[in-house]
XYZ file of C-alpha atoms in Angstrom:
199
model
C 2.911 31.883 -22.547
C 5.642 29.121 -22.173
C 4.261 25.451 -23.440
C 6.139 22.316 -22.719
C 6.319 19.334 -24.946
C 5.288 16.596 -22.359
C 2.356 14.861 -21.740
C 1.588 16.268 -18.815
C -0.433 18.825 -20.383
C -4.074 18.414 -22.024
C -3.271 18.126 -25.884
C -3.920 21.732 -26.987
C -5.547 23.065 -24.309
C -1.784 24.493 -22.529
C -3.069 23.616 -19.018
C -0.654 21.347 -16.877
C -2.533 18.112 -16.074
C -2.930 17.628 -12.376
C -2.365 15.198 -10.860
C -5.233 15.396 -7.858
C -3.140 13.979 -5.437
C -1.479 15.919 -1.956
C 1.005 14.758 0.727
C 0.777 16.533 4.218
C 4.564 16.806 5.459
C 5.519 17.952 8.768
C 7.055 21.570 8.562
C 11.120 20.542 8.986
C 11.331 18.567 5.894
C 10.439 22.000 3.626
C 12.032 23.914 6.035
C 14.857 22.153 8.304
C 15.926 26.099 10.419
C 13.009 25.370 12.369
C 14.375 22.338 14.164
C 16.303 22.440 17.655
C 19.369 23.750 17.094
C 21.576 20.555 16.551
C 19.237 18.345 15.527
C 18.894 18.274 11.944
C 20.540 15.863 10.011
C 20.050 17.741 6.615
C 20.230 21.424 5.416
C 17.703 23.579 4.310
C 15.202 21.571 2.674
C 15.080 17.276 2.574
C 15.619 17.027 -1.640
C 16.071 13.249 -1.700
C 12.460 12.762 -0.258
C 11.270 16.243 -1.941
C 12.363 14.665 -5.179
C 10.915 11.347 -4.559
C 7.485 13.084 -3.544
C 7.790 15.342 -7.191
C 8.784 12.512 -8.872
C 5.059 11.109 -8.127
C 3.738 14.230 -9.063
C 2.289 14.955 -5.639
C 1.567 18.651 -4.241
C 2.644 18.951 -0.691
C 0.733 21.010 1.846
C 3.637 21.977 4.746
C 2.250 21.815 8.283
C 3.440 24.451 10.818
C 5.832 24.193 13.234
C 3.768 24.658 16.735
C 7.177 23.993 18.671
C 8.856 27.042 16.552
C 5.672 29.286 16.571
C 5.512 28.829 20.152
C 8.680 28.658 21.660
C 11.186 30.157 18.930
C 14.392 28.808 17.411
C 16.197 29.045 20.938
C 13.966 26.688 22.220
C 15.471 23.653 23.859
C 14.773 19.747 23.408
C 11.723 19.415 24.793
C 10.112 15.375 25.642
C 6.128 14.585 24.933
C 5.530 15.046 28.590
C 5.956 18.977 28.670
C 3.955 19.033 25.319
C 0.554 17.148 26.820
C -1.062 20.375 28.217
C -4.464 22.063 27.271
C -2.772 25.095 26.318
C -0.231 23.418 23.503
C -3.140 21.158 22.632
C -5.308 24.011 21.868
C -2.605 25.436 19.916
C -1.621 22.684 17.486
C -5.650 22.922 16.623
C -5.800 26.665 16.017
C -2.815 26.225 14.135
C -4.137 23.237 12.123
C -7.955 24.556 11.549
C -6.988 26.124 8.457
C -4.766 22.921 7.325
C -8.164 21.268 7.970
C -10.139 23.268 5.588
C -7.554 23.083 2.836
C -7.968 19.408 3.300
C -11.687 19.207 3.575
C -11.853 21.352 0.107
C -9.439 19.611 -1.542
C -11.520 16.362 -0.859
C -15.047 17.796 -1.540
C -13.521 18.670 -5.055
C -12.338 14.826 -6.013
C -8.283 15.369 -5.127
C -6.727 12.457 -3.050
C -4.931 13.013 0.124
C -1.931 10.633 0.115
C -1.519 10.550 3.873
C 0.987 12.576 6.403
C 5.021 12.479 6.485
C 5.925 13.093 9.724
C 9.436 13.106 11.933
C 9.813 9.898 14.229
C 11.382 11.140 17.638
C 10.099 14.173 17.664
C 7.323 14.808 20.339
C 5.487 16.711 18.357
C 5.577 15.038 14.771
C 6.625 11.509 15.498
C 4.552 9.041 14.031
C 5.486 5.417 15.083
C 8.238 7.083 17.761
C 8.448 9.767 19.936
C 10.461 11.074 22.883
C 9.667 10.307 26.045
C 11.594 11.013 29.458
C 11.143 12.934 33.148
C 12.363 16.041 31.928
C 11.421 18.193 34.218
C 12.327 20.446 37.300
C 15.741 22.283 38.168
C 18.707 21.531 35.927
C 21.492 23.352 37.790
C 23.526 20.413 39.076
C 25.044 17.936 37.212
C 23.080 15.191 38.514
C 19.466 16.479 37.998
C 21.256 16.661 34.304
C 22.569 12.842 34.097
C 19.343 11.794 35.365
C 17.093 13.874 33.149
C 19.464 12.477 30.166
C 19.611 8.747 31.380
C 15.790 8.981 31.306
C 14.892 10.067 27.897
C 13.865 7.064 25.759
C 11.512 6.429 22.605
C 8.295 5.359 23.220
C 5.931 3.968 20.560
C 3.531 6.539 20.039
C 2.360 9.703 18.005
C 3.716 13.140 19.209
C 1.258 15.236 20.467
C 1.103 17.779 16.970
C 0.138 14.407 15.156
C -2.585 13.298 17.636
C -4.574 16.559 17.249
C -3.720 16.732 13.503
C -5.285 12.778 13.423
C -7.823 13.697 15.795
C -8.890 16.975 13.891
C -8.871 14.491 10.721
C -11.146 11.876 11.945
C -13.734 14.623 13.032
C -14.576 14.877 9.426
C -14.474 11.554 8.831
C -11.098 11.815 6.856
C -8.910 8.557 7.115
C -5.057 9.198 5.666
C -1.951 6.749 6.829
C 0.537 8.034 8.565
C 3.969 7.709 8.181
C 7.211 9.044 9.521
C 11.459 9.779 8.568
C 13.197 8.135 11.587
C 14.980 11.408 12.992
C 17.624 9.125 14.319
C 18.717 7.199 10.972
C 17.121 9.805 8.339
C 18.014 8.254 4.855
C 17.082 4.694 5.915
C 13.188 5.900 5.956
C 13.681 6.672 2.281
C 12.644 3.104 1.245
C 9.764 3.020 3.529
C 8.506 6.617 2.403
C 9.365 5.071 -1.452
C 7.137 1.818 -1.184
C 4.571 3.891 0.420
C 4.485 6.195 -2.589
C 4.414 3.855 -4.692
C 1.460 1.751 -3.210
């Protein structure tokens, strides 16, 4: 059995020392393939807010992807709009029910739940932003195009994968703060996600 000289571990017992505290990220940041082809602004994994979340000693419990498990990596951009149906609804909650009960276990036991990282801009996982827009209908002519681009926007509100995941949460009477990596300026989140760590 390997020991480590660090005091992370109960003097003579050999057991790590946990630290009882977990971070809920959204899927992308463990695992950036699973984005829209194009859109992510790192590769592979996000170290820099990895590390930071290590650093703190804090496990991470990755959410799933609903976009990717229901639409597949050839998916295209999608807005909120198309999202905000019963059926993908329904789906982010049979996806999350076992998320749920890892949660719910976790708490019952005396481990803290350090809130949710999410992705602002995405329609799914945006926290404080999402995307918004009248993308819908034919796409064939180059105007229906301009016009379905011209219209997309950010609107200040949670993606539709973090209103069922809060929703889900509050069912059991589970309160965790939110917060997001701004899809559009990734690295400037960093000192958000860091004084929010660190609080």
């Amino acid at each position: 059995m390997y020991k480590f000289i660090d005091e992370k571990f109960y003097k003579g017992s050999g057991k790590l020392k946990r630290s009882r505290k977990i971070i809920m990220v959204s899927h992308c940041i463990l695992n950036s393939n699973s984005k829209v082809e194009g859109l992510s602004q790192y590769q592979g994994i996000f170290k820099e807010l990895i590390d930071m979340i290590d650093e703190k000693e804090i496990g991470i419990i990755q959410l799933p992807c609903p976009e990717m498990i229901i639409y597949g990596i050839k998916r295209w951009g999608h807005v909120k709009e198309q999202f905000d149906t019963l059926f993908y609804r329904n789906n982010c909650r049979k996806m999350l029910e076992f998320i749920i009960g890892q949660v719910k276990s976790y708490i019952d036991t005396g481990y803290k739940i350090v809130g949710v990282i999410g992705i602002d801009g995405s329609p799914s996982c945006g926290v404080n932003l999402t995307c918004s827009g009248d993308w819908e209908g034919d796409s064939s002519s180059k105007d229906s195009i301009d016009h379905k681009i011209k219209n997309l926007k950010e609107i200040k509100a949670l993606g539709i994968f973090m209103e069922e995941l809060k929703r889900y949460l509050e069912e059991y009477n589970i309160e965790v703060p939110f917060v997001a990596i701004n899809e559009n300026d990734v690295y400037s989140s960093l000192n958000d996600i860091s004084e929010f760590l660190n609080k």
